[in-house]
Short mmCIF file of C-alpha atoms and ligand atoms in Angstrom, two decimals:
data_model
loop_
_atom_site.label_atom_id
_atom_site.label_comp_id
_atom_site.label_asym_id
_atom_site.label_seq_id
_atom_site.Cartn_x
_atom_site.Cartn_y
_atom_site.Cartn_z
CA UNK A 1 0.00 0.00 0.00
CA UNK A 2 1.22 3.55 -0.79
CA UNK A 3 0.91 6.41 1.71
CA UNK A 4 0.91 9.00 -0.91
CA UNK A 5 -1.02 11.90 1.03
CA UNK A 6 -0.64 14.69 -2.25
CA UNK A 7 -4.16 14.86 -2.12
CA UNK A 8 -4.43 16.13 1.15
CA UNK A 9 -2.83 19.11 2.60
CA UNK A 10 -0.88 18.42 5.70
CA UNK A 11 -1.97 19.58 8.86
CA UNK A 12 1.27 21.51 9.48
CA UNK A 13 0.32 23.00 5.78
CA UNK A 14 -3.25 23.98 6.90
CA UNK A 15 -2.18 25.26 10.01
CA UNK A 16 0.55 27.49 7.87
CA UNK A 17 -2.58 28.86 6.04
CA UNK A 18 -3.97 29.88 9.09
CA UNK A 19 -1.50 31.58 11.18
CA UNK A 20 -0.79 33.55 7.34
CA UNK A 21 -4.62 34.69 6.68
CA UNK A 22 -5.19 38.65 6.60
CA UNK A 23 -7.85 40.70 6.94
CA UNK A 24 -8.11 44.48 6.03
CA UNK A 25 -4.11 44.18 5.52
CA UNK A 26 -4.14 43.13 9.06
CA UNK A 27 -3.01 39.79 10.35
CA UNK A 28 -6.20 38.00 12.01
CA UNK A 29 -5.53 36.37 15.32
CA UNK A 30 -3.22 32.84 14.95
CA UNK A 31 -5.11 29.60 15.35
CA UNK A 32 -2.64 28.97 18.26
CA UNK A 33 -1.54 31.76 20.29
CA UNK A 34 1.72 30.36 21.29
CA UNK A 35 2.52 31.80 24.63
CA UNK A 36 2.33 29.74 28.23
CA UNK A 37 2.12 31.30 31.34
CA UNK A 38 3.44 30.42 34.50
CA UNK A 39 4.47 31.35 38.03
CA UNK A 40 8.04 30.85 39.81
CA UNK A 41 6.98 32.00 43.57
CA UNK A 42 6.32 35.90 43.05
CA UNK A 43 7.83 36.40 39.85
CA UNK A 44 6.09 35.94 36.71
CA UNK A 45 7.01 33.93 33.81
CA UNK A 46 6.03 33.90 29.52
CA UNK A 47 7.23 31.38 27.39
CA UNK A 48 6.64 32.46 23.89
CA UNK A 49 7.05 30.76 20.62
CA UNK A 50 9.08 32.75 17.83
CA UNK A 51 7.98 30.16 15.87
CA UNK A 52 10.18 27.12 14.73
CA UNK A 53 13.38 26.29 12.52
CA UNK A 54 13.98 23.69 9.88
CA UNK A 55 17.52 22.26 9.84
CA UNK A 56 19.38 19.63 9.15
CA UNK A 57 18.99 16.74 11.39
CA UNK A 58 22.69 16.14 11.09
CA UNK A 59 23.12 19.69 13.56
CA UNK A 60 22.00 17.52 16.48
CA UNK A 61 25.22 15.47 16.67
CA UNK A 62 28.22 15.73 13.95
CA UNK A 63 30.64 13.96 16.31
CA UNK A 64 28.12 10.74 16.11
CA UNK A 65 27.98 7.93 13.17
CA UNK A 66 25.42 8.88 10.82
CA UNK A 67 23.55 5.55 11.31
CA UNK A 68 23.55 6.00 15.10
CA UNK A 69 22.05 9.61 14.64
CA UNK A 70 19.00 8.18 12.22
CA UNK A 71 18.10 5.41 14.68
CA UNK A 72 17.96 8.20 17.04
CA UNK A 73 15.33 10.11 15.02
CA UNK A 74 13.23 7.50 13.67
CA UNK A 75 12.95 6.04 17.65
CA UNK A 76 11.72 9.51 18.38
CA UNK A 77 9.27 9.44 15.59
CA UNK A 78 11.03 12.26 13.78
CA UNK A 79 12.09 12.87 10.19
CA UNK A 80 15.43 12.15 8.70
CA UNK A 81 16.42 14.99 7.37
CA UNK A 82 15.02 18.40 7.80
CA UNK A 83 13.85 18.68 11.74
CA UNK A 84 11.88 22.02 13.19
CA UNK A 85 13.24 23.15 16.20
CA UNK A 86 11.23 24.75 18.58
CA UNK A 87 12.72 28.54 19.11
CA UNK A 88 11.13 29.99 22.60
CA UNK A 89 11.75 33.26 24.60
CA UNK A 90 10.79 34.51 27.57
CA UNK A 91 9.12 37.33 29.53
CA UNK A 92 10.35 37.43 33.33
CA UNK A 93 8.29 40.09 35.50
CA UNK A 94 10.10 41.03 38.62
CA UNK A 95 10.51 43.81 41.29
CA UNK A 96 8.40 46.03 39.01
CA UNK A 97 10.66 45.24 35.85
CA UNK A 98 9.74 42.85 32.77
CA UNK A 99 12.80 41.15 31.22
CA UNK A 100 12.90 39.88 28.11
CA UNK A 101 14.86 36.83 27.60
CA UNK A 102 16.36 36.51 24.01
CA UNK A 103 14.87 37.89 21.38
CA UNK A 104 13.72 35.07 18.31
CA UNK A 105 15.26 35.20 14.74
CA UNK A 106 13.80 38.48 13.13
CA UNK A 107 12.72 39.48 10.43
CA UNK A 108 16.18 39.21 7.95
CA UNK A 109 16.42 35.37 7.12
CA UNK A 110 14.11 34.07 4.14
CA UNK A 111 15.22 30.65 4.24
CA UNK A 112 13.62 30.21 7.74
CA UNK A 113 10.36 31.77 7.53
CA UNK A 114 8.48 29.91 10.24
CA UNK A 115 10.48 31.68 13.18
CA UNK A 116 10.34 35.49 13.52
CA UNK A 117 7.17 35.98 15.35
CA UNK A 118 7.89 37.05 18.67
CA UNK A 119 7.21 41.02 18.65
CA UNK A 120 3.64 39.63 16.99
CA UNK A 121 3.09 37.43 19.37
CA UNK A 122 4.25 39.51 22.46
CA UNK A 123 1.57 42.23 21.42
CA UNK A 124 -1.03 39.44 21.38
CA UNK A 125 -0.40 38.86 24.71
CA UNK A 126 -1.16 42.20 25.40
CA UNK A 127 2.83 43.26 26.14
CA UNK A 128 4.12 46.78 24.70
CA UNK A 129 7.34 46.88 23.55
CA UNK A 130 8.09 50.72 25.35
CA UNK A 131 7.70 48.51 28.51
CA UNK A 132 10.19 45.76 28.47
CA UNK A 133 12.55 47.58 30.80
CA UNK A 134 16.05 45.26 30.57
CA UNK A 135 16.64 42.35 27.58
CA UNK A 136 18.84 39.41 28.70
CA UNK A 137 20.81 37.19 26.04
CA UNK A 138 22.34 34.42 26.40
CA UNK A 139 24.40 34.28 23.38
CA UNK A 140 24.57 36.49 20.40
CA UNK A 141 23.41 34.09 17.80
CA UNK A 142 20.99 35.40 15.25
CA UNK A 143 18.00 32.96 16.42
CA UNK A 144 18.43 34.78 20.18
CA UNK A 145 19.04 38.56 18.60
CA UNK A 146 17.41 38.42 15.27
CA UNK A 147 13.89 39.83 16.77
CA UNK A 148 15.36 43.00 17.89
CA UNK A 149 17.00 44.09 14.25
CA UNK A 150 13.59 44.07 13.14
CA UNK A 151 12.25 47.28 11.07
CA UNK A 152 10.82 49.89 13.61
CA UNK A 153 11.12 47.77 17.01
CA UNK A 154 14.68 49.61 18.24
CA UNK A 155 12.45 53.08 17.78
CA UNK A 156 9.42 50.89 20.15
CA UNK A 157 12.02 49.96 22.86
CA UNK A 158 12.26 52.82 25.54
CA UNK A 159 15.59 54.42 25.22
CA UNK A 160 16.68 53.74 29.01
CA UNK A 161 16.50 50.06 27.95
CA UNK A 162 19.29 47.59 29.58
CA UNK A 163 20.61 45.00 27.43
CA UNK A 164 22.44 42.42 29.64
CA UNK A 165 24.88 40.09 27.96
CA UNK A 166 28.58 38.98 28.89
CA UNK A 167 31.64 40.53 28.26
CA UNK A 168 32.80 37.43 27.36
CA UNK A 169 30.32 37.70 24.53
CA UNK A 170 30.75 40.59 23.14
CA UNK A 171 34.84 40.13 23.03
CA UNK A 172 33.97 36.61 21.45
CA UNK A 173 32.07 38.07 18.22
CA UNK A 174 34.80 40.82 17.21
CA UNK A 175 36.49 38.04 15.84
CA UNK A 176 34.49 34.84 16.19
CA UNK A 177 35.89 31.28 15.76
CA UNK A 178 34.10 28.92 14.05
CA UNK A 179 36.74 26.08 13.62
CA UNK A 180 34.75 24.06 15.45
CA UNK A 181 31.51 24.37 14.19
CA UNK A 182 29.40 22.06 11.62
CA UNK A 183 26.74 24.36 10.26
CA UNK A 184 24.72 24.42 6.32
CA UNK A 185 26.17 26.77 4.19
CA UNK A 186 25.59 30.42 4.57
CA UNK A 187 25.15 30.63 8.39
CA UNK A 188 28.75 31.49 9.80
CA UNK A 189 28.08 34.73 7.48
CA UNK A 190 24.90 35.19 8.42
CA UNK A 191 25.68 34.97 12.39
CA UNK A 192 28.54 37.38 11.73
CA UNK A 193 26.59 39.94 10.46
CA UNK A 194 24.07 39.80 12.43
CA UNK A 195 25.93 39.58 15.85
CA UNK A 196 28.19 42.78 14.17
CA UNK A 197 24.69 44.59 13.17
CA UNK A 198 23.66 44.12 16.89
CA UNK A 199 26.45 45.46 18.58
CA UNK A 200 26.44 48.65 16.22
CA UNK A 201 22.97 49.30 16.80
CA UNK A 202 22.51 48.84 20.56
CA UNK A 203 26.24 49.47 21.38
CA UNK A 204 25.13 52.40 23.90
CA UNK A 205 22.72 50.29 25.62
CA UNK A 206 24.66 47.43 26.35
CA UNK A 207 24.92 46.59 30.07
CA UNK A 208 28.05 43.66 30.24
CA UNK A 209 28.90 41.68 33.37
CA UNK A 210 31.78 39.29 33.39
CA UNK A 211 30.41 36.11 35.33
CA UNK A 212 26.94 36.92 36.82
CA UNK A 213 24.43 39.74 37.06
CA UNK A 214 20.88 40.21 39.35
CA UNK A 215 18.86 41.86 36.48
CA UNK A 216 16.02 41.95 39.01
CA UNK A 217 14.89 40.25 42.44
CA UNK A 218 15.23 36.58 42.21
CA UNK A 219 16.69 36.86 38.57
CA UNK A 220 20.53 36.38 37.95
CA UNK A 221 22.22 35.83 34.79
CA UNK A 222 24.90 33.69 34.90
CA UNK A 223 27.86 32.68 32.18
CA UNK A 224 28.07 29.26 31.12
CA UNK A 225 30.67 29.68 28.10
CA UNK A 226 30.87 26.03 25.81
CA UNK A 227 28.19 27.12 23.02
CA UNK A 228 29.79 30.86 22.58
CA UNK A 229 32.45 31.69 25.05
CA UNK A 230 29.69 33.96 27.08
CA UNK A 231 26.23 31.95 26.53
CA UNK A 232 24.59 31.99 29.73
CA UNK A 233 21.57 31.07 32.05
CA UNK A 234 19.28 32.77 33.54
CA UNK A 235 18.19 31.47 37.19
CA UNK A 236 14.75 32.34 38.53
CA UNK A 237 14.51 31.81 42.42
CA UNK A 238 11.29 33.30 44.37
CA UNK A 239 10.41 31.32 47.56
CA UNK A 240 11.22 27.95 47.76
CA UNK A 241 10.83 28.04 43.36
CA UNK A 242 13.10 27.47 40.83
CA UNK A 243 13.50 27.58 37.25
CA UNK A 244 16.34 27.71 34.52
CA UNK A 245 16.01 29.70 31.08
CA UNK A 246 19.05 27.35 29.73
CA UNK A 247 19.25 29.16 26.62
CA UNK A 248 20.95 26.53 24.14
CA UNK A 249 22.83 24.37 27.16
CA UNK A 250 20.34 22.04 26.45
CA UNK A 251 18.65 20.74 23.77
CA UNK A 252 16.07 17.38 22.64
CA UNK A 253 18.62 14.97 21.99
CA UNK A 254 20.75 16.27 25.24
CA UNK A 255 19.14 14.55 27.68
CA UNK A 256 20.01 11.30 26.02
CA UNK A 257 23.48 11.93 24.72
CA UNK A 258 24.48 14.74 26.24
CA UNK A 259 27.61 13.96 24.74
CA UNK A 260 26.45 14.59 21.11
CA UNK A 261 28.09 18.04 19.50
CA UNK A 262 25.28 20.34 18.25
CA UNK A 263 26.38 21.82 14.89
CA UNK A 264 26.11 25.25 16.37
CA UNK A 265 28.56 24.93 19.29
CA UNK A 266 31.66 27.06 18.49
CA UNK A 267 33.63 25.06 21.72
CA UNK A 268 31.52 21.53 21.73
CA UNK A 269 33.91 19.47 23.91
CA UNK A 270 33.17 22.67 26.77
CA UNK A 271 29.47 22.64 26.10
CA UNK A 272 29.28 19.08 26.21
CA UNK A 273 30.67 19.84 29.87
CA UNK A 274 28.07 22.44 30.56
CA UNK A 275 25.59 20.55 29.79
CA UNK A 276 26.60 17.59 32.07
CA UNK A 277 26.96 19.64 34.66
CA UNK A 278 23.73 21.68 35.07
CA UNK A 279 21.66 18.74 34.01
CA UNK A 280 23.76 16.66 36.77
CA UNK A 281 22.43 20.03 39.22
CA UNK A 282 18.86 20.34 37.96
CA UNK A 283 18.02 16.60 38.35
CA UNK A 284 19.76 16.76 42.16
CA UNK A 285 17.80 20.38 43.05
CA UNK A 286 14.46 19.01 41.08
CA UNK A 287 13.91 22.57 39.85
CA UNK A 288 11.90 23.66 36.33
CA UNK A 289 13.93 23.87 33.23
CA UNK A 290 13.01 25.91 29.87
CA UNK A 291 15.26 26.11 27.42
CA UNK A 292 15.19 28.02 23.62
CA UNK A 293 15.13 24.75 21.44
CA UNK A 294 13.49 22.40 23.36
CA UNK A 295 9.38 22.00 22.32
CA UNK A 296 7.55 24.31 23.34
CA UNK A 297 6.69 25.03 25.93
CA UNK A 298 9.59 23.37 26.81
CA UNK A 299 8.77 23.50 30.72
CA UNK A 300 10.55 20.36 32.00
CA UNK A 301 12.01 18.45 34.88
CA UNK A 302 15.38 16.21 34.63
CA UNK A 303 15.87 13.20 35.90
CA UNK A 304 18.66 11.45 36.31
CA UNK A 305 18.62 7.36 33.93
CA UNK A 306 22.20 5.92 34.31
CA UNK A 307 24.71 7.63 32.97
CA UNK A 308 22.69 10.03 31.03
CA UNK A 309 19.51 11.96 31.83
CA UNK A 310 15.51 11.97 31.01
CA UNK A 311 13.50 14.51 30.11
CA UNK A 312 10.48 14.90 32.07
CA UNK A 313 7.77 17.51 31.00
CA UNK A 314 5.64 19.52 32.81
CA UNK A 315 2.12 18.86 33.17
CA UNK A 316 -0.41 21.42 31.23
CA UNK A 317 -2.00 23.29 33.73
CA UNK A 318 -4.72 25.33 31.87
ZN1 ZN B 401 19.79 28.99 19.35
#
């Protein structure tokens, strides 16, 4: 029997169509909204979808034997080749500030026109741009900057905005290495530019800390290094909650083989390291873990299986 489904339209396709439709040159509200809120003691916490990106399944692991990698993806019920990764951010409110946590791809990339949403989808949940008070990154990658290069959103953000990032960070993209990456075509360019186009346009509002930073009560930023020299974390702590923003520390296939090098990591034997280590601490503290690639909403335990880890997500609780 054939499984030829040309006749129908996929349900990813339809729901394309959807999220796309206009009326009155204005973009109707998406069939999902994307966003998932939830509560870490006093402070309050948005994960929101920029949407997702398709790469090649070979980024999840390019130290590991090709065959080993598909039996990987077909026992997670996933597709050879292309794979969409999920591509969150997050609103932190705090001590009377809101935070935003990375800022999705933008606007500037064609070839990855599912991601890019987040300004959209930050005004559908009713959050104003002119009041997002400090942005944290944790890495200077286009897929955590992009959304803040768009057309017209630097001229939205108030001009007392704080961008927090580390030194380490900043130093790294002057003159990035990328000997040790294993990316498609095209994308060492395109993260140059795009890391160089951020630092010239938000140069004077750049707020760098060298290892750590309380960007408001019960929110510190802390450098990790191994993906770029400064990614880091950001650790929520209200009460007796926790919760990790791990940024791109962790992602889907990290929990199993932790050891596997993501094509993106410019120093992969280090984040390999980092990513031992603060899975080792969140499955031994039991606290909440979200993290940029992970599904969304990508609100997770860790628990410990053998040598390696499990990923344990969070019940829906709407
Ligand atoms: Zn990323």
């Amino acid at each position: 029997m054939s499984l030829d489904n040309t006749s129908q339209p996929s349900v990813k396709y339809c729901a394309d169509k959807m999220n796309a439709k206009y009326v009155h040159g204005r973009p109707e509200p998406e069939l999902v909204p994307s966003r998932y809120a939830l509560k870490v003691g006093e402070i309050d916490v948005l994960v929101v979808s920029d949407g997702v990106l398709s790469l090649p399944g070979a980024m999840l692991g390019h130290n590991v034997d090709p065959a080993v990698r598909a039996a990987w993806l077909e026992d997670m019920f996933l597709p050879p080749d292309v794979l969409e990764w999920a591509l969150n951010v997050v609103v932190v409110r705090s001590g009377g500030r809101t935070i935003l946590i990375d800022a999705g791809m933008g606007a500037e990339f064609p070839d990855l026109p599912r991601a890019g949403r987040t300004v959209q989808r930050l005004e559908a949940a009713g959050i104003d741009l002119a009041s997002v008070t400090d942005v944290v990154l944790t890495h200077m990658h286009m897929d955590h900057v992009g959304g803040l290069l768009v057309d017209g959103v630097r001229d939205r953000l108030r001009p007392d905005l704080r961008i927090h990032v580390a030194a380490a960070e900043t130093n790294f993209w002057e003159s990035p290495d990328f000997s040790h990456v294993s990316m498609p075509p095209g994308f060492p360019d395109a993260l140059r530019r795009t890391a160089k186009r951020f630092l010239q346009e938000y140069q004077s509002q750049l707020r760098t800390f060298e290892e750590k930073h309380e960007v408001a009560p019960g929110v510190l930023v802390t450098r990790t290094g191994g993906h770029t020299p400064g990614h880091s974390v950001v650790r929520l702590a209200s009460g007796s909650d926790r919760l990790t923003f791990a940024g791109d520390a962790v992602f889907q296939v990290g929990f199993e083989h932790p050891d596997w090098y993501n094509g993106f990591e410019h120093d992969p034997e280090e984040a390999a390291r980092v990513r031992v280590r603060l899975l080792r601490e969140l499955a031994a503290n039991r606290e909440s873990l979200v993290a940029t690639h992970l599904s969304f909403p990508s609100v997770c335990h860790v628990a410990v299986a053998g040598d390696v880890f499990r990923w344990v997500p969070g019940p829906w609780e709407y």
